[in-house]
Amino acid sequence: PRSASSTVAFELAALYNADPGETHVSARPSVVVTRAEAASWVRRSAELGDGDASTSVLADVDAGSSYASDVWALEAAGVPVGCADSTFCPDAPVSRSDFMVWLAYALDAAHGTHFASAPDPTSGRFVDVSPGAASQAIHSVSRHLTSVHGVSFGASFRPTDPVKRQYAAHWTAWELVDPAWHTEK
């Protein structure tokens, strides 16, 4: 509905072709995002170039798939997209933690930010995110999304929950028009 909080984010994603494989007729905000779809959302929102298979170590990325170039671009940019033993697990749901970490690394690679390596604050933003490398990325990117784009988060991040399309749109579409990266689109 036009009154839904995610409407503008979905419209931006459609306008800039960041929403993978969608016809832009239905946003389907409560549908869970797969790791393959997440790779497309993240690569496109960071505006990383296309990738190729020549340097990939991920055995389960089908070269003929619509997401292959996105996964390879993220992998080439140093985004930790593997799930286990040199695989990508394209059909598995992406966790909120993985999605935010991928976004941090992709923005760092594309725009020279330091979201993935920013110091972890002594008091974390979320009560359910344990200290460590992933928490640095989650806290930094969420602070950026809140301060620059007005994206709201509660006290709990729910890092192991799967990402739904409404969050993929909220967390990525604003990057396409971020004034820090672009003067005009």
Coordinates of N, CA and C in Angstrom, one line a residue:
P1 N 0.8 -1.2 0.0 CA 0.0 0.0 0.0 C 0.9 1.3 0.0
R2 N 0.3 2.3 -0.6 CA 1.1 3.6 -0.6 C 1.5 4.1 0.8
S3 N 0.7 3.7 1.8 CA 1.0 4.2 3.1 C 2.0 3.4 3.9
A4 N 2.4 2.2 3.3 CA 3.4 1.4 4.0 C 4.8 2.1 4.0
S5 N 5.5 1.8 5.1 CA 6.8 2.5 5.3 C 7.8 2.1 4.3
S6 N 7.7 0.9 3.7 CA 8.6 0.4 2.7 C 8.4 0.8 1.3
T7 N 7.2 1.5 1.0 CA 6.9 1.8 -0.4 C 7.9 2.6 -1.1
V8 N 8.4 3.7 -0.4 CA 9.5 4.5 -1.1 C 10.7 3.7 -1.4
A9 N 11.1 2.9 -0.4 CA 12.3 2.1 -0.6 C 12.2 1.1 -1.8
F10 N 11.0 0.5 -1.9 CA 10.7 -0.4 -3.1 C 10.7 0.4 -4.4
E11 N 10.2 1.6 -4.4 CA 10.1 2.4 -5.6 C 11.5 2.8 -6.0
L12 N 12.4 3.2 -5.0 CA 13.8 3.5 -5.4 C 14.5 2.3 -5.9
A13 N 14.3 1.1 -5.3 CA 14.9 -0.1 -5.8 C 14.5 -0.4 -7.2
A14 N 13.2 -0.2 -7.5 CA 12.7 -0.5 -8.9 C 13.3 0.6 -9.8
L15 N 13.3 1.8 -9.4 CA 13.9 2.9 -10.3 C 15.3 2.6 -10.7
Y16 N 16.1 2.2 -9.7 CA 17.5 2.0 -10.0 C 17.9 0.5 -10.2
N17 N 16.9 -0.3 -10.5 CA 17.1 -1.7 -10.8 C 17.9 -2.5 -9.8
A18 N 17.7 -2.2 -8.5 CA 18.4 -2.9 -7.4 C 17.6 -4.1 -6.9
D19 N 16.4 -4.2 -7.3 CA 15.5 -5.3 -6.8 C 15.6 -6.4 -7.8
P20 N 16.4 -7.5 -7.5 CA 16.6 -8.5 -8.4 C 15.4 -9.3 -8.9
G21 N 15.3 -9.5 -10.1 CA 14.3 -10.4 -10.7 C 12.8 -10.0 -10.5
E22 N 12.6 -8.8 -10.1 CA 11.2 -8.4 -9.8 C 10.6 -7.7 -11.0
T23 N 9.3 -7.9 -11.2 CA 8.6 -7.2 -12.3 C 8.1 -5.8 -11.8
H24 N 8.2 -5.5 -10.6 CA 7.8 -4.3 -10.0 C 6.3 -4.1 -10.0
V25 N 5.6 -5.2 -10.0 CA 4.2 -5.1 -9.9 C 3.7 -5.4 -8.5
S26 N 4.5 -6.2 -7.8 CA 4.2 -6.5 -6.4 C 5.5 -6.5 -5.6
A27 N 5.5 -5.8 -4.5 CA 6.7 -5.7 -3.7 C 6.9 -7.0 -2.8
R28 N 5.9 -7.7 -2.4 CA 6.0 -8.9 -1.6 C 6.9 -8.7 -0.4
P29 N 6.6 -7.7 0.5 CA 7.5 -7.3 1.5 C 7.8 -8.4 2.6
S30 N 6.9 -9.3 2.8 CA 7.1 -10.3 3.8 C 7.8 -11.6 3.3
V31 N 8.2 -11.6 2.0 CA 8.9 -12.8 1.5 C 10.3 -12.8 1.9
V32 N 10.8 -14.0 2.3 CA 12.2 -14.2 2.8 C 13.1 -14.1 1.6
V33 N 14.2 -13.4 1.8 CA 15.3 -13.3 0.7 C 16.3 -14.4 0.8
T34 N 16.6 -15.0 -0.4 CA 17.6 -16.0 -0.4 C 19.0 -15.3 -0.5
R35 N 20.0 -16.1 -0.3 CA 21.4 -15.6 -0.4 C 21.7 -15.1 -1.8
A36 N 21.1 -15.8 -2.8 CA 21.3 -15.3 -4.2 C 20.7 -14.0 -4.4
E37 N 19.5 -13.8 -3.9 CA 18.8 -12.5 -4.1 C 19.5 -11.4 -3.3
A38 N 20.0 -11.8 -2.1 CA 20.7 -10.8 -1.3 C 22.0 -10.3 -1.9
A39 N 22.7 -11.2 -2.6 CA 23.9 -10.8 -3.3 C 23.5 -9.8 -4.4
S40 N 22.4 -9.9 -5.1 CA 22.0 -9.0 -6.1 C 21.6 -7.6 -5.4
W41 N 20.8 -7.7 -4.4 CA 20.5 -6.4 -3.7 C 21.7 -5.7 -3.3
V42 N 22.6 -6.3 -2.6 CA 23.8 -5.7 -2.0 C 24.8 -5.2 -3.1
R43 N 25.1 -6.0 -4.1 CA 26.0 -5.6 -5.2 C 25.4 -4.4 -5.9
R44 N 24.2 -4.4 -6.3 CA 23.5 -3.3 -7.0 C 23.5 -2.1 -6.2
S45 N 23.1 -2.2 -4.9 CA 23.0 -0.9 -4.1 C 24.4 -0.3 -3.9
A46 N 25.4 -1.1 -3.8 CA 26.8 -0.5 -3.6 C 27.3 -0.1 -4.9
E47 N 26.7 -0.5 -6.0 CA 27.1 -0.1 -7.4 C 28.5 -0.7 -7.7
L48 N 28.7 -1.9 -7.2 CA 29.9 -2.6 -7.6 C 29.8 -3.1 -9.1
G49 N 30.8 -3.1 -9.8 CA 30.7 -3.6 -11.2 C 30.4 -5.1 -11.2
D50 N 30.1 -5.6 -12.4 CA 29.9 -7.1 -12.6 C 31.1 -7.9 -12.3
G51 N 30.9 -9.1 -11.8 CA 32.1 -9.9 -11.5 C 32.1 -11.1 -12.5
D52 N 33.2 -11.8 -12.5 CA 33.4 -13.0 -13.4 C 33.9 -14.1 -12.6
A53 N 33.8 -15.3 -13.2 CA 34.1 -16.5 -12.5 C 35.6 -16.8 -12.4
S54 N 36.5 -16.0 -13.0 CA 37.9 -16.4 -13.1 C 38.6 -16.4 -11.7
T55 N 38.1 -15.7 -10.7 CA 38.7 -15.7 -9.4 C 37.9 -16.4 -8.3
S56 N 36.7 -16.9 -8.7 CA 35.8 -17.4 -7.7 C 36.3 -18.7 -7.1
V57 N 36.0 -18.9 -5.8 CA 36.3 -20.2 -5.2 C 35.0 -20.9 -4.7
L58 N 33.9 -20.3 -5.1 CA 32.6 -20.8 -4.7 C 32.1 -21.9 -5.7
A59 N 32.1 -23.1 -5.2 CA 31.8 -24.2 -6.1 C 30.3 -24.3 -6.6
D60 N 29.4 -23.7 -5.8 CA 28.0 -23.9 -6.1 C 27.3 -22.7 -6.8
V61 N 28.0 -21.8 -7.4 CA 27.5 -20.7 -8.1 C 27.4 -21.1 -9.6
D62 N 26.1 -21.3 -10.1 CA 25.9 -21.6 -11.4 C 26.1 -20.5 -12.4
A63 N 27.1 -20.6 -13.3 CA 27.5 -19.5 -14.2 C 26.3 -19.0 -15.0
G64 N 25.3 -19.8 -15.2 CA 24.2 -19.4 -16.0 C 23.1 -18.7 -15.2
S65 N 23.3 -18.6 -13.9 CA 22.2 -18.0 -13.1 C 22.2 -16.5 -13.2
S66 N 21.1 -15.9 -12.8 CA 20.9 -14.5 -12.8 C 21.7 -13.8 -11.8
Y67 N 22.1 -14.5 -10.7 CA 22.8 -13.9 -9.6 C 24.4 -14.1 -9.7
A68 N 24.8 -14.9 -10.6 CA 26.3 -15.3 -10.6 C 27.2 -14.1 -10.6
S69 N 27.0 -13.2 -11.5 CA 27.8 -12.0 -11.6 C 27.8 -11.2 -10.3
D70 N 26.7 -11.1 -9.7 CA 26.6 -10.4 -8.4 C 27.4 -11.0 -7.3
V71 N 27.3 -12.3 -7.2 CA 28.1 -13.1 -6.2 C 29.6 -12.9 -6.5
W72 N 30.0 -13.1 -7.8 CA 31.4 -13.0 -8.1 C 31.9 -11.6 -7.9
A73 N 31.1 -10.5 -8.1 CA 31.5 -9.2 -7.8 C 31.7 -8.9 -6.3
L74 N 30.8 -9.5 -5.5 CA 31.0 -9.3 -4.1 C 32.2 -10.1 -3.6
E75 N 32.4 -11.3 -4.1 CA 33.5 -12.1 -3.7 C 34.8 -11.4 -4.1
A76 N 34.9 -10.8 -5.3 CA 36.1 -10.1 -5.8 C 36.4 -8.9 -4.9
A77 N 35.3 -8.3 -4.4 CA 35.5 -7.1 -3.6 C 35.8 -7.4 -2.1
G78 N 36.0 -8.7 -1.8 CA 36.3 -9.1 -0.4 C 35.2 -9.3 0.5
V79 N 33.9 -9.3 0.0 CA 32.8 -9.5 0.8 C 32.7 -11.0 1.2
P80 N 32.6 -11.3 2.5 CA 32.6 -12.7 2.9 C 31.2 -13.4 2.6
V81 N 31.0 -13.8 1.4 CA 29.7 -14.4 1.0 C 29.6 -15.9 1.1
G82 N 30.7 -16.6 1.4 CA 30.7 -18.0 1.5 C 29.9 -18.5 2.7
C83 N 29.3 -19.7 2.6 CA 28.5 -20.2 3.7 C 29.3 -21.3 4.4
A84 N 30.0 -22.1 3.7 CA 30.8 -23.2 4.3 C 31.5 -24.0 3.2
D85 N 32.7 -24.3 3.5 CA 33.5 -25.2 2.6 C 33.5 -24.7 1.1
S86 N 33.8 -23.5 0.8 CA 33.9 -22.9 -0.5 C 32.6 -23.1 -1.3
T87 N 31.5 -22.9 -0.6 CA 30.2 -22.8 -1.2 C 29.5 -21.5 -0.9
F88 N 28.4 -21.2 -1.6 CA 27.7 -20.0 -1.4 C 26.3 -20.3 -0.8
C89 N 25.7 -21.4 -1.1 CA 24.4 -21.8 -0.6 C 23.3 -20.8 -1.1
P90 N 23.2 -20.7 -2.5 CA 22.3 -19.7 -3.1 C 20.8 -19.7 -2.7
D91 N 20.3 -20.9 -2.4 CA 18.9 -21.0 -2.1 C 18.5 -20.9 -0.7
A92 N 19.5 -20.9 0.2 CA 19.2 -20.7 1.6 C 18.8 -19.3 2.0
P93 N 18.0 -19.1 3.0 CA 17.7 -17.7 3.4 C 18.9 -17.0 3.9
V94 N 19.0 -15.7 3.7 CA 20.2 -15.0 4.2 C 19.8 -14.4 5.5
S95 N 20.7 -14.5 6.5 CA 20.4 -14.0 7.8 C 20.6 -12.5 7.8
R96 N 19.9 -11.8 8.8 CA 20.0 -10.4 8.9 C 21.5 -10.0 9.2
S97 N 22.2 -10.8 9.9 CA 23.6 -10.5 10.2 C 24.4 -10.6 8.9
D98 N 24.3 -11.7 8.2 CA 25.1 -11.8 6.9 C 24.7 -10.7 6.0
F99 N 23.5 -10.3 5.8 CA 23.1 -9.3 4.9 C 23.8 -7.9 5.3
M100 N 23.7 -7.6 6.6 CA 24.3 -6.3 7.0 C 25.8 -6.3 6.8
V101 N 26.5 -7.5 7.1 CA 27.9 -7.6 7.0 C 28.3 -7.4 5.5
W102 N 27.5 -8.1 4.6 CA 27.8 -8.0 3.2 C 27.7 -6.5 2.7
L103 N 26.7 -5.9 3.2 CA 26.5 -4.5 2.9 C 27.6 -3.6 3.3
A104 N 28.1 -3.8 4.5 CA 29.2 -3.1 5.1 C 30.5 -3.3 4.2
Y105 N 30.8 -4.5 3.9 CA 32.0 -4.8 3.0 C 31.8 -4.2 1.6
A106 N 30.6 -4.3 1.1 CA 30.4 -3.8 -0.3 C 30.5 -2.3 -0.3
L107 N 29.9 -1.6 0.6 CA 30.1 -0.2 0.7 C 31.5 0.3 0.9
D108 N 32.2 -0.5 1.7 CA 33.7 -0.2 1.9 C 34.4 -0.3 0.6
A109 N 34.2 -1.4 -0.1 CA 34.9 -1.6 -1.4 C 34.5 -0.6 -2.4
A110 N 33.2 -0.2 -2.5 CA 32.8 0.7 -3.6 C 33.1 2.1 -3.3
H111 N 33.0 2.5 -2.0 CA 33.1 3.9 -1.6 C 34.2 4.3 -0.7
G112 N 35.0 3.4 -0.3 CA 36.1 3.7 0.6 C 35.7 4.0 2.1
T113 N 34.5 3.5 2.4 CA 34.1 3.7 3.8 C 34.8 2.7 4.7
H114 N 34.6 2.7 6.0 CA 35.2 1.8 6.9 C 34.1 1.1 7.8
F115 N 33.0 0.8 7.3 CA 31.9 0.2 8.1 C 32.3 -1.2 8.6
A116 N 33.0 -2.0 7.9 CA 33.4 -3.3 8.3 C 34.5 -3.3 9.3
S117 N 35.3 -2.3 9.3 CA 36.5 -2.3 10.3 C 36.4 -1.2 11.3
A118 N 35.3 -0.5 11.4 CA 35.1 0.6 12.4 C 35.2 -0.1 13.8
P119 N 35.8 0.6 14.8 CA 35.9 0.0 16.1 C 34.5 -0.3 16.7
D120 N 34.4 -1.4 17.3 CA 33.1 -1.8 18.0 C 33.0 -1.0 19.2
P121 N 31.9 -0.2 19.3 CA 31.7 0.6 20.5 C 31.5 -0.3 21.8
T122 N 31.9 0.3 22.9 CA 31.9 -0.5 24.1 C 30.4 -0.8 24.5
S123 N 29.5 0.0 24.2 CA 28.1 -0.4 24.4 C 27.5 -0.5 23.0
G124 N 27.2 -1.7 22.6 CA 26.6 -2.0 21.3 C 25.3 -1.4 21.1
R125 N 24.9 -1.2 19.9 CA 23.7 -0.6 19.5 C 22.5 -1.6 19.8
F126 N 22.8 -2.8 19.6 CA 21.8 -3.9 19.7 C 22.1 -4.8 20.9
V127 N 21.1 -5.1 21.7 CA 21.3 -6.0 22.8 C 21.6 -7.4 22.4
D128 N 21.3 -7.8 21.2 CA 21.4 -9.2 20.8 C 22.5 -9.5 19.8
V129 N 23.5 -8.5 19.6 CA 24.6 -8.7 18.7 C 25.8 -8.8 19.6
S130 N 26.5 -10.0 19.5 CA 27.7 -10.3 20.3 C 28.8 -9.5 19.8
P131 N 29.8 -9.1 20.6 CA 31.0 -8.4 20.1 C 31.8 -9.2 19.2
G132 N 32.4 -8.6 18.2 CA 33.3 -9.3 17.3 C 33.2 -8.6 15.9
A133 N 33.9 -9.2 14.9 CA 34.0 -8.5 13.6 C 32.6 -8.2 13.0
A134 N 31.7 -9.2 13.1 CA 30.4 -9.0 12.5 C 29.7 -7.8 13.2
S135 N 29.9 -7.7 14.5 CA 29.1 -6.7 15.2 C 29.6 -5.3 14.8
Q136 N 30.9 -5.2 14.5 CA 31.4 -3.9 14.0 C 30.7 -3.4 12.8
A137 N 30.5 -4.3 11.8 CA 29.8 -4.0 10.6 C 28.4 -3.7 10.8
I138 N 27.7 -4.6 11.6 CA 26.3 -4.4 11.9 C 26.0 -3.0 12.6
H139 N 26.8 -2.7 13.6 CA 26.6 -1.5 14.3 C 26.9 -0.3 13.4
S140 N 28.0 -0.3 12.7 CA 28.4 0.8 11.8 C 27.4 1.1 10.7
V141 N 27.0 0.1 10.0 CA 26.1 0.3 8.9 C 24.7 0.7 9.4
S142 N 24.2 0.1 10.5 CA 22.9 0.5 11.0 C 23.0 1.9 11.5
R143 N 24.1 2.4 12.1 CA 24.2 3.8 12.5 C 24.1 4.7 11.3
H144 N 24.8 4.3 10.2 CA 24.8 5.1 9.0 C 23.4 5.1 8.4
L145 N 22.7 4.0 8.3 CA 21.3 4.0 7.8 C 20.4 4.8 8.6
T146 N 20.6 4.8 9.9 CA 19.7 5.6 10.8 C 20.0 7.1 10.7
S147 N 21.3 7.5 10.8 CA 21.7 8.9 10.8 C 21.5 9.6 9.4
V148 N 21.9 8.9 8.3 CA 21.8 9.5 7.0 C 20.5 9.3 6.3
H149 N 19.9 8.1 6.5 CA 18.7 7.8 5.8 C 17.4 7.7 6.6
G150 N 17.5 7.8 7.9 CA 16.3 7.7 8.7 C 15.7 6.3 8.9
V151 N 16.5 5.3 8.6 CA 16.0 3.9 8.8 C 16.0 3.7 10.3
S152 N 14.9 3.1 10.8 CA 14.8 2.9 12.2 C 15.0 1.4 12.6
F153 N 15.7 1.2 13.7 CA 15.9 -0.1 14.2 C 15.5 0.0 15.7
G154 N 15.1 -1.1 16.2 CA 14.8 -1.2 17.7 C 16.1 -1.5 18.5
A155 N 15.9 -1.9 19.7 CA 17.0 -2.3 20.5 C 17.6 -3.7 20.2
S156 N 16.7 -4.5 19.5 CA 17.1 -5.8 19.1 C 17.2 -5.9 17.6
F157 N 18.3 -6.6 17.2 CA 18.6 -6.7 15.7 C 18.1 -8.1 15.2
R158 N 18.0 -9.1 16.0 CA 17.7 -10.4 15.6 C 18.6 -11.0 14.5
P159 N 19.9 -11.1 14.8 CA 20.9 -11.4 13.7 C 20.7 -12.7 13.0
T160 N 20.1 -13.7 13.6 CA 20.0 -15.0 12.9 C 18.7 -15.1 12.2
D161 N 17.8 -14.2 12.3 CA 16.5 -14.2 11.6 C 16.8 -14.0 10.1
P162 N 15.9 -14.6 9.2 CA 16.1 -14.3 7.8 C 15.6 -12.9 7.4
V163 N 16.2 -12.4 6.4 CA 15.9 -11.1 5.9 C 14.6 -11.2 5.1
K164 N 13.7 -10.3 5.3 CA 12.5 -10.2 4.4 C 12.7 -9.1 3.4
R165 N 12.0 -9.1 2.3 CA 12.2 -8.2 1.2 C 12.0 -6.7 1.7
Q166 N 11.2 -6.5 2.7 CA 11.0 -5.1 3.1 C 12.3 -4.5 3.7
Y167 N 13.0 -5.4 4.4 CA 14.3 -4.9 5.0 C 15.4 -4.8 4.0
A168 N 15.4 -5.7 3.0 CA 16.4 -5.6 1.9 C 16.2 -4.3 1.2
A169 N 15.0 -3.9 1.0 CA 14.7 -2.6 0.3 C 15.1 -1.5 1.2
H170 N 14.7 -1.5 2.5 CA 15.1 -0.4 3.4 C 16.6 -0.2 3.6
W171 N 17.3 -1.3 3.7 CA 18.7 -1.3 4.0 C 19.6 -1.0 2.8
T172 N 19.0 -1.2 1.5 CA 19.9 -1.0 0.4 C 19.5 0.2 -0.5
A173 N 18.2 0.4 -0.7 CA 17.7 1.3 -1.7 C 18.2 2.8 -1.5
W174 N 18.3 3.1 -0.2 CA 18.8 4.5 0.1 C 20.2 4.7 -0.3
E175 N 21.0 3.7 -0.4 CA 22.4 3.8 -0.8 C 22.5 4.3 -2.2
L176 N 21.5 4.0 -3.0 CA 21.5 4.4 -4.4 C 21.4 5.9 -4.6
V177 N 20.9 6.6 -3.6 CA 20.8 8.1 -3.7 C 21.5 8.7 -2.6
D178 N 22.4 8.1 -1.9 CA 23.2 8.6 -0.8 C 24.0 9.8 -1.3
P179 N 23.8 11.0 -0.7 CA 24.6 12.2 -1.2 C 26.1 12.0 -1.0
A180 N 26.5 11.2 -0.1 CA 28.0 10.9 0.2 C 28.6 10.3 -1.0
W181 N 27.8 9.5 -1.8 CA 28.4 8.7 -2.9 C 28.1 9.4 -4.2
H182 N 27.1 10.2 -4.3 CA 26.6 10.8 -5.6 C 26.3 12.3 -5.5
T183 N 26.6 13.0 -6.5 CA 26.1 14.4 -6.5 C 24.8 14.5 -7.2
E184 N 24.6 13.6 -8.2 CA 23.3 13.6 -8.9 C 23.2 12.2 -9.6
K185 N 22.0 11.7 -9.6 CA 21.8 10.4 -10.2 C 21.0 10.6 -11.5

